[in-house]
């Protein structure tokens, strides 16, 4: 395992530049690329800095902190690691390294269905870590309800504390960069949790090769809630009407996400969707937002727009590629340090003071 950081990594952008050089080009295309012309991928990252802060001065700052409450717990800060697949593409330690880094930094961690490491291995590595954040399992809906329920039960039995159902990918996006690079998983690397998954039964017609016929529906969400005691979050909600419907079902929370720009190109940026989703649900649901978070100021703006916490995906991949668990921990620490400085410089002693009034537009 890497024991020191490479020199010159002072920002998340530094991590990105180094990871781009360090990784196999095809694997980099898979991790870094988006759908279509990558307009949404860019829009996510451009929307946060386009929002401008309106700082207050001479505010009382003694006793300031970054603590937040999420899912019934007090967390040291509002940063979680988003689920992303096949992490051994970036480092041999894969998801275990990322989970350990998150635990060491008090960050929440969401393990992907398409993990290259079994969920039980990850849980054993981090559940005993003091000060760790929440440990959640992301569920990609499979065509067989029984298989989904069995996977959810595996996660519960291993100690995972919530399910995160991805709802914005009934089919894969048109990922041109990935296809041009000819990306294929290396021999011996696969999805640890999908071995033995039943094949989807044939669907009539040729619409997207029949895949949407087996995509999850609102009825499936209600069914899953009734079958598992784990709190259920929905990841990939952008539209206020969908947010209201989710709230009516009583889900545990929503993750405002466009899949990092990897599914539908020209979909709305998450910074734009977030305040509309918050307005739709009021204070009824906790919201987490991902997509383009690259600076501590982005985290502060997300909280001001109504998020309870944020998730980062690609930056964790960069850190993992650069220095394994240490690199991921460094990415989290950079964001948290920058968040603290942004809070102090805008007059916020705690994140409860980060309201829409903090933004000029």
mmCIF file of C-alpha atoms in Angstrom:
data_model
loop_
_atom_site.group_PDB
_atom_site.id
_atom_site.type_symbol
_atom_site.label_atom_id
_atom_site.label_comp_id
_atom_site.label_asym_id
_atom_site.label_seq_id
_atom_site.Cartn_x
_atom_site.Cartn_y
_atom_site.Cartn_z
ATOM 1 C CA UNK A 1 0.000 0.000 0.000
ATOM 2 C CA UNK A 2 1.222 3.509 -0.817
ATOM 3 C CA UNK A 3 2.651 5.183 2.286
ATOM 4 C CA UNK A 4 3.185 8.708 1.000
ATOM 5 C CA UNK A 5 1.577 11.137 -1.392
ATOM 6 C CA UNK A 6 3.294 12.069 -4.630
ATOM 7 C CA UNK A 7 4.579 15.658 -4.500
ATOM 8 C CA UNK A 8 2.604 18.604 -5.792
ATOM 9 C CA UNK A 9 -0.932 17.479 -4.910
ATOM 10 C CA UNK A 10 -2.426 20.655 -3.452
ATOM 11 C CA UNK A 11 -5.892 20.616 -5.032
ATOM 12 C CA UNK A 12 -8.384 18.171 -6.501
ATOM 13 C CA UNK A 13 -7.347 19.465 -9.924
ATOM 14 C CA UNK A 14 -3.784 18.380 -9.151
ATOM 15 C CA UNK A 15 -5.094 14.905 -8.300
ATOM 16 C CA UNK A 16 -7.010 14.807 -11.576
ATOM 17 C CA UNK A 17 -4.019 15.809 -13.692
ATOM 18 C CA UNK A 18 -1.743 13.243 -12.086
ATOM 19 C CA UNK A 19 -4.298 10.442 -12.233
ATOM 20 C CA UNK A 20 -4.833 11.091 -15.932
ATOM 21 C CA UNK A 21 -1.136 10.425 -16.493
ATOM 22 C CA UNK A 22 -0.895 7.485 -14.103
ATOM 23 C CA UNK A 23 -3.865 5.406 -15.262
ATOM 24 C CA UNK A 24 -4.255 3.164 -18.269
ATOM 25 C CA UNK A 25 -5.792 5.371 -21.008
ATOM 26 C CA UNK A 26 -8.809 3.106 -21.553
ATOM 27 C CA UNK A 27 -9.516 2.885 -17.813
ATOM 28 C CA UNK A 28 -9.160 6.659 -17.582
ATOM 29 C CA UNK A 29 -11.701 7.072 -20.375
ATOM 30 C CA UNK A 30 -14.117 4.877 -18.423
ATOM 31 C CA UNK A 31 -13.702 6.829 -15.178
ATOM 32 C CA UNK A 32 -13.377 10.355 -16.550
ATOM 33 C CA UNK A 33 -15.756 10.219 -19.487
ATOM 34 C CA UNK A 34 -19.392 11.207 -19.729
ATOM 35 C CA UNK A 35 -22.279 10.656 -22.083
ATOM 36 C CA UNK A 36 -22.525 12.064 -25.590
ATOM 37 C CA UNK A 37 -20.716 15.364 -26.042
ATOM 38 C CA UNK A 38 -20.150 15.509 -22.266
ATOM 39 C CA UNK A 39 -22.120 18.742 -21.943
ATOM 40 C CA UNK A 40 -23.721 17.694 -18.666
ATOM 41 C CA UNK A 41 -20.374 16.469 -17.366
ATOM 42 C CA UNK A 42 -18.956 19.945 -17.927
ATOM 43 C CA UNK A 43 -22.095 21.742 -16.789
ATOM 44 C CA UNK A 44 -21.955 20.017 -13.408
ATOM 45 C CA UNK A 45 -18.444 21.287 -12.765
ATOM 46 C CA UNK A 46 -19.164 24.778 -14.159
ATOM 47 C CA UNK A 47 -22.425 25.393 -12.300
ATOM 48 C CA UNK A 48 -20.937 25.548 -8.803
ATOM 49 C CA UNK A 49 -18.245 28.194 -9.481
ATOM 50 C CA UNK A 50 -20.820 30.201 -11.468
ATOM 51 C CA UNK A 51 -22.651 30.777 -8.173
ATOM 52 C CA UNK A 52 -21.107 33.673 -6.277
ATOM 53 C CA UNK A 53 -20.813 34.023 -2.524
ATOM 54 C CA UNK A 54 -21.899 37.097 -0.587
ATOM 55 C CA UNK A 55 -19.769 37.045 2.555
ATOM 56 C CA UNK A 56 -20.546 38.659 5.884
ATOM 57 C CA UNK A 57 -17.789 40.127 8.033
ATOM 58 C CA UNK A 58 -17.241 40.602 11.758
ATOM 59 C CA UNK A 59 -19.421 37.614 12.569
ATOM 60 C CA UNK A 60 -18.789 35.523 15.716
ATOM 61 C CA UNK A 61 -16.737 32.484 14.672
ATOM 62 C CA UNK A 62 -15.552 31.034 17.977
ATOM 63 C CA UNK A 63 -16.526 27.390 18.320
ATOM 64 C CA UNK A 64 -17.085 26.958 14.595
ATOM 65 C CA UNK A 65 -17.460 23.455 13.163
ATOM 66 C CA UNK A 66 -18.509 21.501 10.082
ATOM 67 C CA UNK A 67 -20.803 19.018 11.849
ATOM 68 C CA UNK A 68 -24.125 18.061 10.279
ATOM 69 C CA UNK A 69 -26.937 15.649 11.045
ATOM 70 C CA UNK A 70 -27.807 13.067 8.412
ATOM 71 C CA UNK A 71 -29.875 9.898 8.662
ATOM 72 C CA UNK A 72 -30.209 10.280 12.401
ATOM 73 C CA UNK A 73 -26.473 10.665 13.020
ATOM 74 C CA UNK A 74 -24.162 13.555 13.700
ATOM 75 C CA UNK A 75 -21.324 13.563 11.177
ATOM 76 C CA UNK A 76 -18.040 15.418 11.454
ATOM 77 C CA UNK A 77 -18.619 17.023 8.069
ATOM 78 C CA UNK A 78 -21.049 16.770 5.123
ATOM 79 C CA UNK A 79 -18.843 14.833 2.661
ATOM 80 C CA UNK A 80 -19.624 11.298 1.480
ATOM 81 C CA UNK A 81 -18.007 9.145 -1.197
ATOM 82 C CA UNK A 82 -20.338 8.263 -4.058
ATOM 83 C CA UNK A 83 -20.580 4.724 -5.447
ATOM 84 C CA UNK A 84 -18.467 4.028 -8.505
ATOM 85 C CA UNK A 85 -17.746 0.698 -10.094
ATOM 86 C CA UNK A 86 -14.659 -1.469 -10.518
ATOM 87 C CA UNK A 87 -12.330 0.504 -8.267
ATOM 88 C CA UNK A 88 -9.467 -1.927 -8.801
ATOM 89 C CA UNK A 89 -9.110 -0.224 -12.165
ATOM 90 C CA UNK A 90 -7.531 2.628 -10.205
ATOM 91 C CA UNK A 91 -5.649 0.710 -7.488
ATOM 92 C CA UNK A 92 -5.211 -2.940 -6.486
ATOM 93 C CA UNK A 93 -6.787 -2.296 -3.071
ATOM 94 C CA UNK A 94 -9.936 -1.007 -4.759
ATOM 95 C CA UNK A 95 -13.036 -0.438 -2.645
ATOM 96 C CA UNK A 96 -11.383 -1.499 0.603
ATOM 97 C CA UNK A 97 -8.891 1.354 0.283
ATOM 98 C CA UNK A 98 -11.647 3.872 -0.453
ATOM 99 C CA UNK A 99 -13.792 2.684 2.451
ATOM 100 C CA UNK A 100 -10.859 2.798 4.874
ATOM 101 C CA UNK A 101 -9.998 6.323 3.733
ATOM 102 C CA UNK A 102 -13.590 7.430 4.230
ATOM 103 C CA UNK A 103 -13.692 5.894 7.699
ATOM 104 C CA UNK A 104 -10.413 7.529 8.698
ATOM 105 C CA UNK A 105 -11.737 10.925 7.615
ATOM 106 C CA UNK A 106 -15.221 10.520 9.106
ATOM 107 C CA UNK A 107 -16.824 10.514 5.667
ATOM 108 C CA UNK A 108 -19.791 8.430 4.607
ATOM 109 C CA UNK A 109 -19.154 5.650 2.104
ATOM 110 C CA UNK A 110 -21.504 4.135 -0.480
ATOM 111 C CA UNK A 111 -20.372 0.828 -1.980
ATOM 112 C CA UNK A 112 -21.390 0.148 -5.587
ATOM 113 C CA UNK A 113 -23.261 -2.930 -6.751
ATOM 114 C CA UNK A 114 -20.550 -3.250 -9.405
ATOM 115 C CA UNK A 115 -17.817 -3.311 -6.789
ATOM 116 C CA UNK A 116 -14.718 -5.339 -7.546
ATOM 117 C CA UNK A 117 -14.661 -6.418 -3.872
ATOM 118 C CA UNK A 118 -17.477 -8.247 -2.024
ATOM 119 C CA UNK A 119 -19.547 -6.141 0.317
ATOM 120 C CA UNK A 120 -18.730 -8.379 3.282
ATOM 121 C CA UNK A 121 -15.009 -7.687 2.819
ATOM 122 C CA UNK A 122 -15.576 -3.948 2.821
ATOM 123 C CA UNK A 123 -17.856 -4.062 5.853
ATOM 124 C CA UNK A 124 -15.370 -6.111 7.891
ATOM 125 C CA UNK A 125 -12.644 -3.608 7.078
ATOM 126 C CA UNK A 126 -14.443 -0.512 8.367
ATOM 127 C CA UNK A 127 -17.329 -1.284 10.721
ATOM 128 C CA UNK A 128 -15.069 -1.245 13.757
ATOM 129 C CA UNK A 129 -13.392 2.029 12.845
ATOM 130 C CA UNK A 130 -14.141 4.753 15.439
ATOM 131 C CA UNK A 131 -15.542 7.980 14.042
ATOM 132 C CA UNK A 132 -16.481 6.504 10.689
ATOM 133 C CA UNK A 133 -19.367 7.906 8.709
ATOM 134 C CA UNK A 134 -22.403 5.969 7.458
ATOM 135 C CA UNK A 135 -21.873 2.807 5.408
ATOM 136 C CA UNK A 136 -24.477 2.385 2.651
ATOM 137 C CA UNK A 137 -24.913 -0.048 -0.234
ATOM 138 C CA UNK A 138 -25.927 1.084 -3.702
ATOM 139 C CA UNK A 139 -28.354 -1.201 -5.502
ATOM 140 C CA UNK A 140 -28.569 -1.399 -9.277
ATOM 141 C CA UNK A 141 -31.967 -2.938 -9.938
ATOM 142 C CA UNK A 142 -31.794 -6.369 -11.555
ATOM 143 C CA UNK A 143 -34.575 -8.020 -13.535
ATOM 144 C CA UNK A 144 -35.323 -10.561 -10.788
ATOM 145 C CA UNK A 145 -36.944 -9.211 -7.611
ATOM 146 C CA UNK A 146 -35.721 -12.158 -5.600
ATOM 147 C CA UNK A 147 -32.123 -11.469 -6.573
ATOM 148 C CA UNK A 148 -32.485 -7.804 -5.563
ATOM 149 C CA UNK A 149 -33.931 -8.770 -2.208
ATOM 150 C CA UNK A 150 -31.184 -11.327 -1.599
ATOM 151 C CA UNK A 151 -28.547 -8.692 -2.332
ATOM 152 C CA UNK A 152 -30.261 -6.232 0.009
ATOM 153 C CA UNK A 153 -30.338 -8.885 2.718
ATOM 154 C CA UNK A 154 -26.619 -9.583 2.206
ATOM 155 C CA UNK A 155 -25.931 -5.903 2.744
ATOM 156 C CA UNK A 156 -28.082 -5.763 5.879
ATOM 157 C CA UNK A 157 -26.490 -8.888 7.332
ATOM 158 C CA UNK A 158 -22.997 -7.514 6.685
ATOM 159 C CA UNK A 159 -23.740 -4.305 8.592
ATOM 160 C CA UNK A 160 -24.627 -1.804 5.885
ATOM 161 C CA UNK A 161 -26.973 0.832 7.251
ATOM 162 C CA UNK A 162 -29.007 1.906 4.212
ATOM 163 C CA UNK A 163 -29.760 1.043 0.601
ATOM 164 C CA UNK A 164 -29.213 3.528 -2.211
ATOM 165 C CA UNK A 165 -31.324 2.590 -5.225
ATOM 166 C CA UNK A 166 -30.026 4.099 -8.459
ATOM 167 C CA UNK A 167 -33.069 5.205 -10.452
ATOM 168 C CA UNK A 168 -31.651 7.243 -13.338
ATOM 169 C CA UNK A 169 -30.082 4.523 -15.485
ATOM 170 C CA UNK A 170 -32.719 2.239 -17.047
ATOM 171 C CA UNK A 171 -30.176 1.932 -19.863
ATOM 172 C CA UNK A 172 -26.544 2.932 -20.181
ATOM 173 C CA UNK A 173 -25.635 6.347 -21.521
ATOM 174 C CA UNK A 174 -24.001 6.829 -24.918
ATOM 175 C CA UNK A 175 -20.445 7.094 -23.628
ATOM 176 C CA UNK A 176 -18.463 7.948 -26.723
ATOM 177 C CA UNK A 177 -15.121 8.581 -25.035
ATOM 178 C CA UNK A 178 -15.246 5.167 -23.403
ATOM 179 C CA UNK A 179 -16.178 3.450 -26.672
ATOM 180 C CA UNK A 180 -13.446 5.211 -28.657
ATOM 181 C CA UNK A 181 -10.885 4.050 -26.104
ATOM 182 C CA UNK A 182 -12.095 0.459 -26.496
ATOM 183 C CA UNK A 183 -12.573 0.034 -22.751
ATOM 184 C CA UNK A 184 -12.974 -3.510 -21.478
ATOM 185 C CA UNK A 185 -12.631 -4.823 -17.954
ATOM 186 C CA UNK A 186 -9.265 -6.547 -17.476
ATOM 187 C CA UNK A 187 -9.287 -10.348 -17.207
ATOM 188 C CA UNK A 188 -10.304 -11.503 -13.757
ATOM 189 C CA UNK A 189 -12.084 -8.283 -12.835
ATOM 190 C CA UNK A 190 -15.861 -8.287 -12.651
ATOM 191 C CA UNK A 191 -18.810 -7.253 -10.527
ATOM 192 C CA UNK A 192 -18.455 -9.098 -7.248
ATOM 193 C CA UNK A 193 -22.182 -8.976 -6.516
ATOM 194 C CA UNK A 194 -23.675 -9.838 -9.891
ATOM 195 C CA UNK A 195 -22.275 -13.321 -10.299
ATOM 196 C CA UNK A 196 -25.216 -15.651 -10.691
ATOM 197 C CA UNK A 197 -27.692 -12.887 -11.427
ATOM 198 C CA UNK A 198 -30.587 -14.330 -13.452
ATOM 199 C CA UNK A 199 -30.674 -13.261 -17.077
ATOM 200 C CA UNK A 200 -33.430 -10.810 -17.914
ATOM 201 C CA UNK A 201 -36.319 -12.519 -19.696
ATOM 202 C CA UNK A 202 -36.852 -11.449 -23.297
ATOM 203 C CA UNK A 203 -39.004 -8.360 -23.735
ATOM 204 C CA UNK A 204 -41.176 -7.703 -26.766
ATOM 205 C CA UNK A 205 -40.032 -5.102 -29.263
ATOM 206 C CA UNK A 206 -36.637 -3.619 -29.969
ATOM 207 C CA UNK A 207 -36.836 -0.446 -27.853
ATOM 208 C CA UNK A 208 -33.352 -0.223 -26.262
ATOM 209 C CA UNK A 209 -33.013 -3.995 -26.741
ATOM 210 C CA UNK A 210 -35.816 -4.557 -24.255
ATOM 211 C CA UNK A 211 -33.809 -3.294 -21.273
ATOM 212 C CA UNK A 212 -36.293 -0.635 -20.097
ATOM 213 C CA UNK A 213 -38.926 -3.343 -19.607
ATOM 214 C CA UNK A 214 -36.976 -4.488 -16.556
ATOM 215 C CA UNK A 215 -36.131 -1.042 -15.148
ATOM 216 C CA UNK A 216 -37.409 -0.219 -11.649
ATOM 217 C CA UNK A 217 -40.720 1.595 -11.261
ATOM 218 C CA UNK A 218 -42.426 3.385 -8.391
ATOM 219 C CA UNK A 219 -44.186 0.101 -7.618
ATOM 220 C CA UNK A 220 -40.791 -1.573 -7.249
ATOM 221 C CA UNK A 221 -39.666 1.157 -4.853
ATOM 222 C CA UNK A 222 -42.732 0.584 -2.687
ATOM 223 C CA UNK A 223 -42.188 -3.185 -2.843
ATOM 224 C CA UNK A 224 -38.539 -2.913 -1.818
ATOM 225 C CA UNK A 225 -39.433 -0.639 1.090
ATOM 226 C CA UNK A 226 -41.907 -3.229 2.323
ATOM 227 C CA UNK A 227 -39.384 -6.072 2.063
ATOM 228 C CA UNK A 228 -36.311 -4.661 3.804
ATOM 229 C CA UNK A 229 -35.839 -2.907 7.144
ATOM 230 C CA UNK A 230 -32.989 -0.834 5.716
ATOM 231 C CA UNK A 231 -33.727 2.846 5.018
ATOM 232 C CA UNK A 232 -34.070 3.414 1.276
ATOM 233 C CA UNK A 233 -32.535 6.375 -0.543
ATOM 234 C CA UNK A 234 -33.173 7.125 -4.213
ATOM 235 C CA UNK A 235 -30.165 8.258 -6.255
ATOM 236 C CA UNK A 236 -30.686 10.110 -9.504
ATOM 237 C CA UNK A 237 -33.667 12.359 -8.784
ATOM 238 C CA UNK A 238 -33.619 15.703 -10.606
ATOM 239 C CA UNK A 239 -37.256 16.614 -11.272
ATOM 240 C CA UNK A 240 -39.351 18.243 -8.513
ATOM 241 C CA UNK A 241 -42.353 16.094 -9.438
ATOM 242 C CA UNK A 242 -40.308 12.912 -8.893
ATOM 243 C CA UNK A 243 -39.070 14.326 -5.595
ATOM 244 C CA UNK A 244 -42.632 14.880 -4.415
ATOM 245 C CA UNK A 245 -43.614 11.354 -5.425
ATOM 246 C CA UNK A 246 -40.644 9.926 -3.535
ATOM 247 C CA UNK A 247 -41.561 11.949 -0.466
ATOM 248 C CA UNK A 248 -45.114 10.605 -0.633
ATOM 249 C CA UNK A 249 -43.717 7.059 -0.546
ATOM 250 C CA UNK A 250 -41.754 7.852 2.592
ATOM 251 C CA UNK A 251 -38.246 7.080 1.326
ATOM 252 C CA UNK A 252 -35.398 7.928 3.679
ATOM 253 C CA UNK A 253 -33.832 10.557 1.437
ATOM 254 C CA UNK A 254 -32.894 11.621 -2.078
ATOM 255 C CA UNK A 255 -29.595 12.005 -3.875
ATOM 256 C CA UNK A 256 -29.887 14.785 -6.426
ATOM 257 C CA UNK A 257 -27.715 13.400 -9.207
ATOM 258 C CA UNK A 258 -27.431 13.115 -12.971
ATOM 259 C CA UNK A 259 -25.058 10.157 -12.696
ATOM 260 C CA UNK A 260 -22.051 12.418 -13.067
ATOM 261 C CA UNK A 261 -23.101 13.239 -16.631
ATOM 262 C CA UNK A 262 -22.687 9.572 -17.615
ATOM 263 C CA UNK A 263 -26.278 8.778 -18.681
ATOM 264 C CA UNK A 264 -28.336 11.554 -20.316
ATOM 265 C CA UNK A 265 -26.283 14.293 -21.947
ATOM 266 C CA UNK A 266 -27.750 17.822 -21.697
ATOM 267 C CA UNK A 267 -29.578 16.823 -18.501
ATOM 268 C CA UNK A 268 -29.840 19.665 -16.014
ATOM 269 C CA UNK A 269 -26.804 20.349 -13.825
ATOM 270 C CA UNK A 270 -27.284 19.239 -10.234
ATOM 271 C CA UNK A 271 -26.594 22.717 -8.844
ATOM 272 C CA UNK A 272 -29.573 23.926 -10.873
ATOM 273 C CA UNK A 273 -31.851 21.051 -9.881
ATOM 274 C CA UNK A 274 -31.021 21.076 -6.172
ATOM 275 C CA UNK A 275 -32.941 24.187 -5.031
ATOM 276 C CA UNK A 276 -35.980 23.122 -7.060
ATOM 277 C CA UNK A 277 -35.965 19.689 -5.457
ATOM 278 C CA UNK A 278 -35.614 21.260 -2.013
ATOM 279 C CA UNK A 279 -38.548 23.567 -2.729
ATOM 280 C CA UNK A 280 -40.622 20.575 -3.829
ATOM 281 C CA UNK A 281 -40.093 18.532 -0.655
ATOM 282 C CA UNK A 282 -39.671 21.290 1.888
ATOM 283 C CA UNK A 283 -37.939 20.052 5.006
ATOM 284 C CA UNK A 284 -39.538 16.611 4.697
ATOM 285 C CA UNK A 285 -36.549 14.786 3.239
ATOM 286 C CA UNK A 286 -32.778 14.927 3.622
ATOM 287 C CA UNK A 287 -31.022 15.690 0.348
ATOM 288 C CA UNK A 288 -27.528 14.762 -0.786
ATOM 289 C CA UNK A 289 -26.164 16.202 -4.018
ATOM 290 C CA UNK A 290 -23.330 15.053 -6.278
ATOM 291 C CA UNK A 291 -21.905 16.118 -9.622
ATOM 292 C CA UNK A 292 -18.983 18.476 -10.149
ATOM 293 C CA UNK A 293 -18.050 19.121 -6.496
ATOM 294 C CA UNK A 294 -14.395 20.119 -6.722
ATOM 295 C CA UNK A 295 -13.810 22.770 -4.051
ATOM 296 C CA UNK A 296 -14.812 23.461 -0.479
ATOM 297 C CA UNK A 297 -16.692 26.496 -1.749
ATOM 298 C CA UNK A 298 -18.789 24.097 -3.865
ATOM 299 C CA UNK A 299 -19.687 22.159 -0.721
ATOM 300 C CA UNK A 300 -20.704 25.359 1.061
ATOM 301 C CA UNK A 301 -22.855 26.457 -1.883
ATOM 302 C CA UNK A 302 -24.552 23.062 -2.009
ATOM 303 C CA UNK A 303 -25.517 23.377 1.656
ATOM 304 C CA UNK A 304 -26.756 26.920 1.043
ATOM 305 C CA UNK A 305 -28.966 25.642 -1.795
ATOM 306 C CA UNK A 306 -30.622 23.077 0.430
ATOM 307 C CA UNK A 307 -28.415 19.985 0.559
ATOM 308 C CA UNK A 308 -27.745 18.253 3.856
ATOM 309 C CA UNK A 309 -24.545 16.717 2.489
ATOM 310 C CA UNK A 310 -22.599 16.174 -0.728
ATOM 311 C CA UNK A 311 -21.109 13.170 -2.504
ATOM 312 C CA UNK A 312 -17.959 13.046 -4.602
ATOM 313 C CA UNK A 313 -17.118 10.303 -7.057
ATOM 314 C CA UNK A 314 -14.436 11.065 -9.615
ATOM 315 C CA UNK A 315 -12.190 12.973 -7.167
ATOM 316 C CA UNK A 316 -12.038 9.866 -4.990
ATOM 317 C CA UNK A 317 -11.058 7.861 -8.076
ATOM 318 C CA UNK A 318 -8.224 10.292 -8.758
ATOM 319 C CA UNK A 319 -6.961 10.039 -5.198
ATOM 320 C CA UNK A 320 -7.193 6.253 -5.303
ATOM 321 C CA UNK A 321 -5.169 6.101 -8.519
ATOM 322 C CA UNK A 322 -2.527 8.444 -7.129
ATOM 323 C CA UNK A 323 -1.915 6.965 -3.696
ATOM 324 C CA UNK A 324 -4.468 4.318 -2.725
ATOM 325 C CA UNK A 325 -6.241 4.881 0.587
ATOM 326 C CA UNK A 326 -3.923 7.759 1.432
ATOM 327 C CA UNK A 327 -4.849 9.527 -1.798
ATOM 328 C CA UNK A 328 -8.575 9.171 -1.156
ATOM 329 C CA UNK A 329 -8.143 10.432 2.405
ATOM 330 C CA UNK A 330 -6.206 13.407 1.060
ATOM 331 C CA UNK A 331 -9.020 14.296 -1.343
ATOM 332 C CA UNK A 332 -11.561 14.257 1.501
ATOM 333 C CA UNK A 333 -9.268 16.281 3.754
ATOM 334 C CA UNK A 334 -8.673 18.910 1.063
ATOM 335 C CA UNK A 335 -12.412 19.412 0.630
ATOM 336 C CA UNK A 336 -13.018 19.606 4.362
ATOM 337 C CA UNK A 337 -10.181 22.079 4.951
ATOM 338 C CA UNK A 338 -11.373 24.264 2.082
ATOM 339 C CA UNK A 339 -14.925 24.096 3.433
ATOM 340 C CA UNK A 340 -13.791 25.298 6.852
ATOM 341 C CA UNK A 341 -11.908 28.229 5.321
ATOM 342 C CA UNK A 342 -14.864 29.150 3.104
ATOM 343 C CA UNK A 343 -17.161 29.094 6.137
ATOM 344 C CA UNK A 344 -14.870 31.364 8.133
ATOM 345 C CA UNK A 345 -14.465 33.773 5.233
ATOM 346 C CA UNK A 346 -18.217 34.049 4.690
ATOM 347 C CA UNK A 347 -19.053 34.471 8.366
ATOM 348 C CA UNK A 348 -20.540 31.006 8.954
ATOM 349 C CA UNK A 349 -19.798 29.462 12.331
ATOM 350 C CA UNK A 350 -21.755 26.335 11.443
ATOM 351 C CA UNK A 351 -23.441 24.983 8.345
ATOM 352 C CA UNK A 352 -26.858 25.835 9.720
ATOM 353 C CA UNK A 353 -25.894 29.428 8.874
ATOM 354 C CA UNK A 354 -25.311 28.539 5.193
ATOM 355 C CA UNK A 355 -28.652 29.644 3.720
ATOM 356 C CA UNK A 356 -29.664 30.941 0.269
ATOM 357 C CA UNK A 357 -28.808 34.437 1.542
ATOM 358 C CA UNK A 358 -25.152 33.372 1.283
ATOM 359 C CA UNK A 359 -25.462 33.398 -2.534
ATOM 360 C CA UNK A 360 -25.911 36.419 -4.768
ATOM 361 C CA UNK A 361 -27.989 34.549 -7.362
#
